[in-house]
Coordinates of C-alpha atoms and ligand atoms in Angstrom, one line a residue:
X60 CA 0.0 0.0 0.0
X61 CA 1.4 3.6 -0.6
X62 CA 1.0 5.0 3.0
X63 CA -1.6 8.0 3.6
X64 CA 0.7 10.9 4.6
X65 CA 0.5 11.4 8.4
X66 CA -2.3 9.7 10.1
X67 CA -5.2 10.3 7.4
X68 CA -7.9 7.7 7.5
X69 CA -8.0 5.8 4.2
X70 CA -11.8 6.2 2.9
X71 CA -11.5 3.3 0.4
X72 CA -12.4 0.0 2.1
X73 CA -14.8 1.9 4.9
X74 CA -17.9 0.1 5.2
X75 CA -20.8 2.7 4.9
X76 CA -21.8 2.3 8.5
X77 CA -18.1 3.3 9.6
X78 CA -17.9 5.9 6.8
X79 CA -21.0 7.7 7.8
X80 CA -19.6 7.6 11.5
X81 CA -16.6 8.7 10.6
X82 CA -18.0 11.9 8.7
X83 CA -19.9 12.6 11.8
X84 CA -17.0 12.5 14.1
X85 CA -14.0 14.3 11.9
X86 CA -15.9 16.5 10.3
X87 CA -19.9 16.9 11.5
X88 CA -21.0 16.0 8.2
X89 CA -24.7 14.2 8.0
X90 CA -24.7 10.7 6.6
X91 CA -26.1 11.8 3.3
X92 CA -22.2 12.9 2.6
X93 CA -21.3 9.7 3.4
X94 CA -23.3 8.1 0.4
X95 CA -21.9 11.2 -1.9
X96 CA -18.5 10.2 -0.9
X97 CA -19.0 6.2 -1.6
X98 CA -20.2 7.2 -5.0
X99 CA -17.7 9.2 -6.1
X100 CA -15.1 6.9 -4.9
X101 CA -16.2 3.3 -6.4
X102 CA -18.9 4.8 -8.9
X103 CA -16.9 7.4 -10.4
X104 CA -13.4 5.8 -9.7
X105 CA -11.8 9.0 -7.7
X106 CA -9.4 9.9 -5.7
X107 CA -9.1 13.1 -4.8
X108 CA -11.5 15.3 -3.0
X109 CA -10.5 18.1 -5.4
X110 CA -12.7 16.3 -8.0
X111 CA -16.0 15.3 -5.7
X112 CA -17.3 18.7 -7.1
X113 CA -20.5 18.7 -5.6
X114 CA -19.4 18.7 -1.8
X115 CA -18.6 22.5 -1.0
X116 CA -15.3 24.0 -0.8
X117 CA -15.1 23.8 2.7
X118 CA -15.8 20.0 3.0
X119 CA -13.4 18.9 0.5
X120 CA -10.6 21.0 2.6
X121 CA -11.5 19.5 5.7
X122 CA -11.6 16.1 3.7
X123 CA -8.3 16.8 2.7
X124 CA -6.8 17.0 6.3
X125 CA -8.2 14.1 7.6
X126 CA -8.8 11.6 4.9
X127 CA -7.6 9.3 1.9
X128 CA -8.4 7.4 -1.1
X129 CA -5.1 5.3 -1.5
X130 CA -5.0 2.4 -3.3
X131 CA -2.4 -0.1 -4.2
X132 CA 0.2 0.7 -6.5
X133 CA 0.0 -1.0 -10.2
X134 CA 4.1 -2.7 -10.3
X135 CA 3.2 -4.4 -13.6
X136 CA 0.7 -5.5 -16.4
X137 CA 0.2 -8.2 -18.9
X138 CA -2.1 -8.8 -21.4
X139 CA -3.2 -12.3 -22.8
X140 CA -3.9 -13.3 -26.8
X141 CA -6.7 -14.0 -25.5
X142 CA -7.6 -10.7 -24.1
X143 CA -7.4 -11.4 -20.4
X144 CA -5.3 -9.3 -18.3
X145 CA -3.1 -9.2 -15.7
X146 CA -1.9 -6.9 -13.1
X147 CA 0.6 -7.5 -10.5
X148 CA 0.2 -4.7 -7.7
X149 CA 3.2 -3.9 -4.8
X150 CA 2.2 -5.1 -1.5
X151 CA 5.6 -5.1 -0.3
X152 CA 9.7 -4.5 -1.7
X153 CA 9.7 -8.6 -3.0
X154 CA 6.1 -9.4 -2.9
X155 CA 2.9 -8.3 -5.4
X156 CA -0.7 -10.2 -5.7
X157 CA -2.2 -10.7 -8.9
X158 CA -5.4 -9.4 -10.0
X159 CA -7.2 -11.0 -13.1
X160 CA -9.9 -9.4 -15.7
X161 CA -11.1 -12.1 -17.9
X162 CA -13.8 -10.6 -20.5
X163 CA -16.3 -13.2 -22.2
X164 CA -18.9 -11.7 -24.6
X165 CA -22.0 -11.9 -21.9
X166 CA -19.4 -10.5 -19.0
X167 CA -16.1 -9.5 -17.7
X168 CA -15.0 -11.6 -14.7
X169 CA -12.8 -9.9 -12.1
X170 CA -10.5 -12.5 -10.0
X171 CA -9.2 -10.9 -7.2
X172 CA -6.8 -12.2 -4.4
X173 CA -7.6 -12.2 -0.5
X174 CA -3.9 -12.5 0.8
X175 CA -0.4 -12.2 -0.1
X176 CA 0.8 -15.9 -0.8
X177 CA -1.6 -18.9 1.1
X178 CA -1.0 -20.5 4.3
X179 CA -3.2 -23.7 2.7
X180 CA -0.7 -25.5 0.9
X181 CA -2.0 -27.3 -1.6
X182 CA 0.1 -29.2 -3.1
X183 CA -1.4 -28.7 -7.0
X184 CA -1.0 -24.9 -6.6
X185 CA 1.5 -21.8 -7.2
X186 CA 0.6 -19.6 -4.5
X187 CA 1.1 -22.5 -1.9
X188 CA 4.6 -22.7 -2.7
X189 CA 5.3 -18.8 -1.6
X190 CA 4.0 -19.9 1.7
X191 CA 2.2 -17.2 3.3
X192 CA 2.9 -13.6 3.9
X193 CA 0.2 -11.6 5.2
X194 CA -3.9 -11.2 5.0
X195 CA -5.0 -8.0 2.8
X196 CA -6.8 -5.2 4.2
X197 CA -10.0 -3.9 2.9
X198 CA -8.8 -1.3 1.1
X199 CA -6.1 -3.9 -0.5
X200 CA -9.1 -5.9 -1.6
X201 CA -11.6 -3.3 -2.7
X202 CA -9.0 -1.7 -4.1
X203 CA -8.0 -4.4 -6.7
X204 CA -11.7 -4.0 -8.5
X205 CA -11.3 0.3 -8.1
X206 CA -7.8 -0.3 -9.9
X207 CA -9.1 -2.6 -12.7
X208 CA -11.7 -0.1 -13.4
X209 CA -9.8 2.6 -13.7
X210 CA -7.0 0.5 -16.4
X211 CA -10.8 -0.9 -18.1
X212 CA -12.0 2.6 -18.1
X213 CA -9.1 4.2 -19.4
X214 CA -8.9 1.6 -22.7
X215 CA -12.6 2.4 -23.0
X216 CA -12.1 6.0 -23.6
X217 CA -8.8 5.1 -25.8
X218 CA -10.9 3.7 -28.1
X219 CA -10.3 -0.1 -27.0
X220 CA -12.7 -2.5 -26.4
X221 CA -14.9 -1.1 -23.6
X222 CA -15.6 -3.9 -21.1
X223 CA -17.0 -3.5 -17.9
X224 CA -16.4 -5.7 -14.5
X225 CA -20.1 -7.4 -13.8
X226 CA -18.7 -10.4 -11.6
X227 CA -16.3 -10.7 -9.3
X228 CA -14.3 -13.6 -7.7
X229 CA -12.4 -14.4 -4.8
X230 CA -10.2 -17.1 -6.8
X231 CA -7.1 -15.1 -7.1
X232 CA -4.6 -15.5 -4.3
X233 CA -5.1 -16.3 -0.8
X234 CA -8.3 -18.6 0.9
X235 CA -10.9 -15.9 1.8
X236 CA -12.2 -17.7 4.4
X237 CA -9.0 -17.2 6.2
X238 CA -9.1 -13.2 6.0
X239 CA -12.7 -13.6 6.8
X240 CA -12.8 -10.1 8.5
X241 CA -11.8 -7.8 6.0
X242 CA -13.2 -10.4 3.2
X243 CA -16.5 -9.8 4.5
X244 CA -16.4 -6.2 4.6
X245 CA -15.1 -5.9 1.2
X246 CA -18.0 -8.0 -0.3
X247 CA -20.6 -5.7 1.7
X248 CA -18.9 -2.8 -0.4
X249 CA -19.1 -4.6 -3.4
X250 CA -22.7 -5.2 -3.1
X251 CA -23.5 -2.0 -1.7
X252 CA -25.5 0.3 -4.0
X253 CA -23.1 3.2 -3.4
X254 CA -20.1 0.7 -3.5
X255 CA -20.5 -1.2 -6.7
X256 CA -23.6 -2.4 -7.0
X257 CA -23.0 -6.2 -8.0
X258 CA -25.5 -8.7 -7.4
X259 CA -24.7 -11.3 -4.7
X260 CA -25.1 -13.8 -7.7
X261 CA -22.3 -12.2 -9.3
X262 CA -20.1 -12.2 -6.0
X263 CA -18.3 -15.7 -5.6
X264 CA -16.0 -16.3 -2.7
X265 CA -14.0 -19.6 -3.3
X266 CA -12.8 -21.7 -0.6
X267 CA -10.3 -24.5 -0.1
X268 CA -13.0 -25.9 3.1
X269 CA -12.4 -23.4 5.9
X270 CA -15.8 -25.2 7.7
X271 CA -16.5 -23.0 10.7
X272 CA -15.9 -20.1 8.3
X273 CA -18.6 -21.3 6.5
X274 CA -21.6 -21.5 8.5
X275 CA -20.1 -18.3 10.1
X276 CA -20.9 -17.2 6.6
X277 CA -24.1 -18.5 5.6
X278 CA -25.3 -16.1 8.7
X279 CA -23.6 -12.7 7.7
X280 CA -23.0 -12.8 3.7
X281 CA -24.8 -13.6 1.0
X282 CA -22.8 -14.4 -2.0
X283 CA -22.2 -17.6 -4.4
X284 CA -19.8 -20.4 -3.0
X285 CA -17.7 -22.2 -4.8
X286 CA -15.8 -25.0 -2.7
X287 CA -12.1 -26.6 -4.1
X288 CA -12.9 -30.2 -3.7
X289 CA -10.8 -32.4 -6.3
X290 CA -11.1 -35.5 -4.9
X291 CA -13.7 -37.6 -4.0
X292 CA -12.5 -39.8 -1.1
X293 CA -10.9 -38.3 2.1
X294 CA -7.3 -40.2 1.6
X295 CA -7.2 -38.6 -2.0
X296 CA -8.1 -35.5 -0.2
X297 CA -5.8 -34.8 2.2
X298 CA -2.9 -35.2 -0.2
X299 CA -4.4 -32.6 -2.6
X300 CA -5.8 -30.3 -0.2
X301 CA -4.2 -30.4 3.3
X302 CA -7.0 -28.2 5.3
X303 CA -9.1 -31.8 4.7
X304 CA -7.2 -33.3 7.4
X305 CA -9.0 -31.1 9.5
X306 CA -12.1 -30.7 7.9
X307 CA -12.9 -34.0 5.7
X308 CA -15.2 -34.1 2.8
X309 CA -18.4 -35.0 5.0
X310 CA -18.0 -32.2 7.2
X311 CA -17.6 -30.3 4.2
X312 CA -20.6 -30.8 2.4
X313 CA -22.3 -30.7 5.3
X314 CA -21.4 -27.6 5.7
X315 CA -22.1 -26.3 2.0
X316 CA -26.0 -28.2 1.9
X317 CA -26.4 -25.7 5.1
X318 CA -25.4 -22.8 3.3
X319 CA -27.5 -23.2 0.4
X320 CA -30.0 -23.8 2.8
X321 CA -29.7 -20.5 4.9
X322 CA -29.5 -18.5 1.8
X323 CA -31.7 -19.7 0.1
X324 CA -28.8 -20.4 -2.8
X325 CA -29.5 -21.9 -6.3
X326 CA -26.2 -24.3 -5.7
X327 CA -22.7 -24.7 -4.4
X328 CA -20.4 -24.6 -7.1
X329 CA -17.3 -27.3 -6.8
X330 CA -13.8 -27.1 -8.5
X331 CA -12.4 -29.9 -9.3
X332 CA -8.5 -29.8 -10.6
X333 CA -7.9 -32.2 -13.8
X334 CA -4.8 -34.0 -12.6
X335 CA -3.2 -36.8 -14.9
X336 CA -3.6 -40.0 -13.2
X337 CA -4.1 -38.8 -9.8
X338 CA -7.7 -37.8 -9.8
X339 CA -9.3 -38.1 -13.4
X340 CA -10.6 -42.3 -12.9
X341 CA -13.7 -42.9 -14.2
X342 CA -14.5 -44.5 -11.3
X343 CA -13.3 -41.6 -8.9
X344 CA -16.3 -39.7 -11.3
X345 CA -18.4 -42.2 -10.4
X346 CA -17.9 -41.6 -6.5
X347 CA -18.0 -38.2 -7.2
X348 CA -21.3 -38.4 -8.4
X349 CA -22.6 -40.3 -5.7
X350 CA -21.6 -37.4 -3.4
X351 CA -23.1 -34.9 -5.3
X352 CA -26.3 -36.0 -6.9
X353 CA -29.4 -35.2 -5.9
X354 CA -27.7 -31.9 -4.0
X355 CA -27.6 -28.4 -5.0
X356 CA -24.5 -28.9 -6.4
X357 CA -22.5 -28.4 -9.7
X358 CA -19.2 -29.2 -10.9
X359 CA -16.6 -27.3 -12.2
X360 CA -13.9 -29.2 -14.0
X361 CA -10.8 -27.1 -14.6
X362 CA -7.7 -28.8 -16.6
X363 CA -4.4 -28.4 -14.6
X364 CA -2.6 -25.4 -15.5
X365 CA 1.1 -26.6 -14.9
X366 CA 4.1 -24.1 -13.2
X367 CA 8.0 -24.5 -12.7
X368 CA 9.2 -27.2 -10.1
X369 CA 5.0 -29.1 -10.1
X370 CA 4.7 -32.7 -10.5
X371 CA 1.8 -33.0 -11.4
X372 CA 0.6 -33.0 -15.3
X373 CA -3.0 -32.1 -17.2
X374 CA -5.1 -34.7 -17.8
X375 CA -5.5 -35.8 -21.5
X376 CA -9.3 -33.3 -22.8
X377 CA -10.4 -36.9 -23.8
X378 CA -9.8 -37.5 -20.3
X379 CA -11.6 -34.9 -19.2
X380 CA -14.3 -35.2 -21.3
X381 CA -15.1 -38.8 -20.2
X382 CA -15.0 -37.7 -16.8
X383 CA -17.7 -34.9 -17.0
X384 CA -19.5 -37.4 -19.2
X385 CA -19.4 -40.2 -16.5
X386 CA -21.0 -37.6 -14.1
X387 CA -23.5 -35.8 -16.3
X388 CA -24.7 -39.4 -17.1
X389 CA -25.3 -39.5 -13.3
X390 CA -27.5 -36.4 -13.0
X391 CA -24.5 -34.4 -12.3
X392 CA -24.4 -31.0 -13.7
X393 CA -20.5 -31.0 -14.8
X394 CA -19.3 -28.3 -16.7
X395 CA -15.0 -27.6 -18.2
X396 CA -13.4 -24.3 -17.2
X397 CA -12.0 -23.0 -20.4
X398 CA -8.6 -21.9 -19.6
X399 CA -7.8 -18.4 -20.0
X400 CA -4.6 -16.3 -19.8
X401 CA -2.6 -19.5 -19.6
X402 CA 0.0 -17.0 -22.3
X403 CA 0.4 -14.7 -19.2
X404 CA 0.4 -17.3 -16.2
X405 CA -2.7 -15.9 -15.5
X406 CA -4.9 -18.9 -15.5
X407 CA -6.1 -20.7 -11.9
X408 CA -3.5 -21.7 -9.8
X409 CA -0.7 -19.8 -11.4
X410 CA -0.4 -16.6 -9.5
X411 CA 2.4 -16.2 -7.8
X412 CA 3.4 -12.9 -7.2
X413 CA 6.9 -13.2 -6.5
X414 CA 8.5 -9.6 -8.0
X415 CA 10.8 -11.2 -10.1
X416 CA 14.6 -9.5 -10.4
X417 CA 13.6 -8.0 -13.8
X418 CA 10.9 -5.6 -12.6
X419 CA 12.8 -4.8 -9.5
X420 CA 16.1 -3.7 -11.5
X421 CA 13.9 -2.0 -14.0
X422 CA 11.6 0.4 -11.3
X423 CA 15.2 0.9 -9.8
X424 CA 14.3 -1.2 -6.5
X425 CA 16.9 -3.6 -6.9
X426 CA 18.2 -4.9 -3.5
X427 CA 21.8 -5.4 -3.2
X428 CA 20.5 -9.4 -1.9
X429 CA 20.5 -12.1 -3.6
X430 CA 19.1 -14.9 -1.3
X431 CA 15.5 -15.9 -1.6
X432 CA 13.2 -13.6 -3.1
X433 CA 11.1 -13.3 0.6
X434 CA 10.1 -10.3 1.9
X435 CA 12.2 -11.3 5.2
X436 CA 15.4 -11.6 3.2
X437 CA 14.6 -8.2 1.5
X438 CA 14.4 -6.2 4.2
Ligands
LIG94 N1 -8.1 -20.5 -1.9 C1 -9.3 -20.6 -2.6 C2 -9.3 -19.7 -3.9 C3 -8.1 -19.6 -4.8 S1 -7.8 -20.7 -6.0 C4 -9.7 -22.0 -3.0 O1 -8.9 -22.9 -2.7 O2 -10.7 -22.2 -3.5 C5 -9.1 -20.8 -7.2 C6 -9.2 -22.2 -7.8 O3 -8.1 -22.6 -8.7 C7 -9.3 -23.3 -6.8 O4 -10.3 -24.2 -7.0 C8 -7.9 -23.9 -6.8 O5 -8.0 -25.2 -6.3 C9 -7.7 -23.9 -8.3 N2 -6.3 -24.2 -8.7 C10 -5.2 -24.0 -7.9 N3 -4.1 -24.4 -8.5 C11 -4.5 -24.8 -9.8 C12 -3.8 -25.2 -10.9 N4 -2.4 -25.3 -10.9 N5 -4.5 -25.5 -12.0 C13 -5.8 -25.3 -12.0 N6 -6.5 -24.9 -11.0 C14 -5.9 -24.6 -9.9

């Protein structure tokens, strides 16, 4: 984050509630200038006072003193063949997060990352093997979709293809349910009608099985779940996904039928990694199936998208394609992730956000260092 100079109160992030009590407090301002404020921060993308013209000269200058908009600071972007893009925004001096825009014709899908590396460590995955750094703040999170409008906006009115964010998705770095605080608060500003107005079906939080988290959940959010499961049977599962150890697969779906329940969902969505002789079997489909049918469930089939130093390889499409067969043929909706960015390294599971020596050298960062690229060793 670039630090607020002195001890001004960053506005992006603020939950309405604490934003309207803030204005009352610092400045004796009604609530109604609360609501201006959220507007023209995620509505109209700004952030300086000087530009929120309709709030008096004497408000802005007070604004000034006290208050913020800072957002994280763009360290790099790529853009796919394909048309997705990637940015890689500075968290600290060796470590970025990744934030994804994927447009499709019907939509443009923003994936956005929770923490700075993942303490889950599964084993299939890039981020696992930073290990983990640090949870995001609010303003980190919210502050990925503010940034990605702005870049979207700015093509738009270049003349490139206008494409705006209508979903969002917690399937960058980080498990969500793990920075459930700040997560939580950064969906309430995404669905607030003076944040950005999404609809909670267009809101997906993806999680690796964080249990408690998730009835926890089902009480104070409302958004679409998707749950990483990618293997049917416990023993498979707590290879792939460590976090099962804790919480095994019955607990889990336990959890998710409750969800849907209390929210009156339409279904849990379930990921399931295409790995090459380790989870594709027909008959692992089969007991797949048997889990899922009959639930509000629907599966999510995405190939593996491979990274240095992984063992693991894709499974053949005709592979894939007799899987999703073998569980459609069971009344299992089963559907395959088309992979996107995969050019970039910005498909699923390939976001790392390790600041490689290039960019550091070219920003003029570079760290006299030359140990591991941690943020410990950089320091
Ligand atoms: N921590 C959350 C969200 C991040 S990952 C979670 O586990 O759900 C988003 C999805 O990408 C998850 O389903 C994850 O299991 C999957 N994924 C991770 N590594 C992958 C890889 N190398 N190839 C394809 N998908 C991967």
């Amino acid at each position: 984050m670039q630090q607020a100079a002195g001890d001004r109160v960053n506005l992006l992030g603020l939950p309405r509630a604490e934003l309207e009590a803030f204005v009352a407090a610092r400045l004796g301002a009604k609530p109604f200038r609360a609501r201006q404020l959220m507007k023209w921060i995620y509505r109209r993308g700004a952030a300086h006072f000087s530009e929120m013209t309709d709030l008096g000269k004497d408000l802005r200058a007070a604004l000034e003193e006290v208050a913020s908009v800072t957002t994280p600071q763009i360290l790099a972007r790529q853009d796919s063949s394909d048309g997705t893009r990637k940015w890689m925004l500075r968290m600290d001096a060796a470590q970025g997060i990744e934030t994804v825009f994927i447009p499709e014709p019907d939509r443009g899908t923003l994936c956005i990352s929770s923490q700075v590396g993942c303490a889950m460590d599964c084993s299939f995955c890039a981020t696992a093997q930073q290990g983990f750094n640090r949870n995001l703040s609010v303003a980190e999170i919210v502050g990925q979709v503010w940034l990605a409008r702005r870049e979207l906006g700015l093509e738009a009115a270049a003349g490139g293809a206008a494409h705006g964010i209508t979903n969002v998705v917690f399937m960058g770095m980080g498990e969500p349910l793990a920075n459930y605080r700040n997560v939580v608060q950064a969906v309430s500003i995404l669905l607030d009608d003076m944040g950005y107005d999404l609809s909670r079906r267009r809101v997906t939080l993806s999680t690796s099985g964080l249990v408690p988290q998730i009835y926890k959940l089902a009480e104070e959010c409302n958004v679409a779940l998707a749950v990483s499961l990618h293997a049917p049977s416990d023993e498979l599962r707590n290879e792939l996904v460590p976090i099962n150890r804790k919480h095994p697969i019955a607990e889990l779906l336990s959890a998710c039928w409750h969800y849907i329940e209390r929210q009156n969902g339409r279904s849990v969505t379930f990921e399931y990694v295409m790995l090459d002789g380790i989870n594709d079997r027909p008959d692992q489909a089969r007991e797949l199936a048997r889990l899922l049918r009959d639930r509000p469930a629907k599966l999510n089939l995405i190939p593996f998208n491979p990274f240095g130093g992984t063992r693991y390889r894709r499974s053949p499409d005709a592979t894939i394609v007799r899987f999703r067969d073998v569980l459609n043929d069971m009344g299992v909706i089963a559907t395959i992730r088309r992979t996107r960015g995969g050019d970039i390294d910005a498909a699923c599971g390939q976001l790392a956000g390790r600041v490689d020596d290039r960019l550091l050298t070219r920003l003029g960062l570079k760290l006299p260092n030359h140990g591991p690229r941690t943020a410990a060793a950089l320091r």
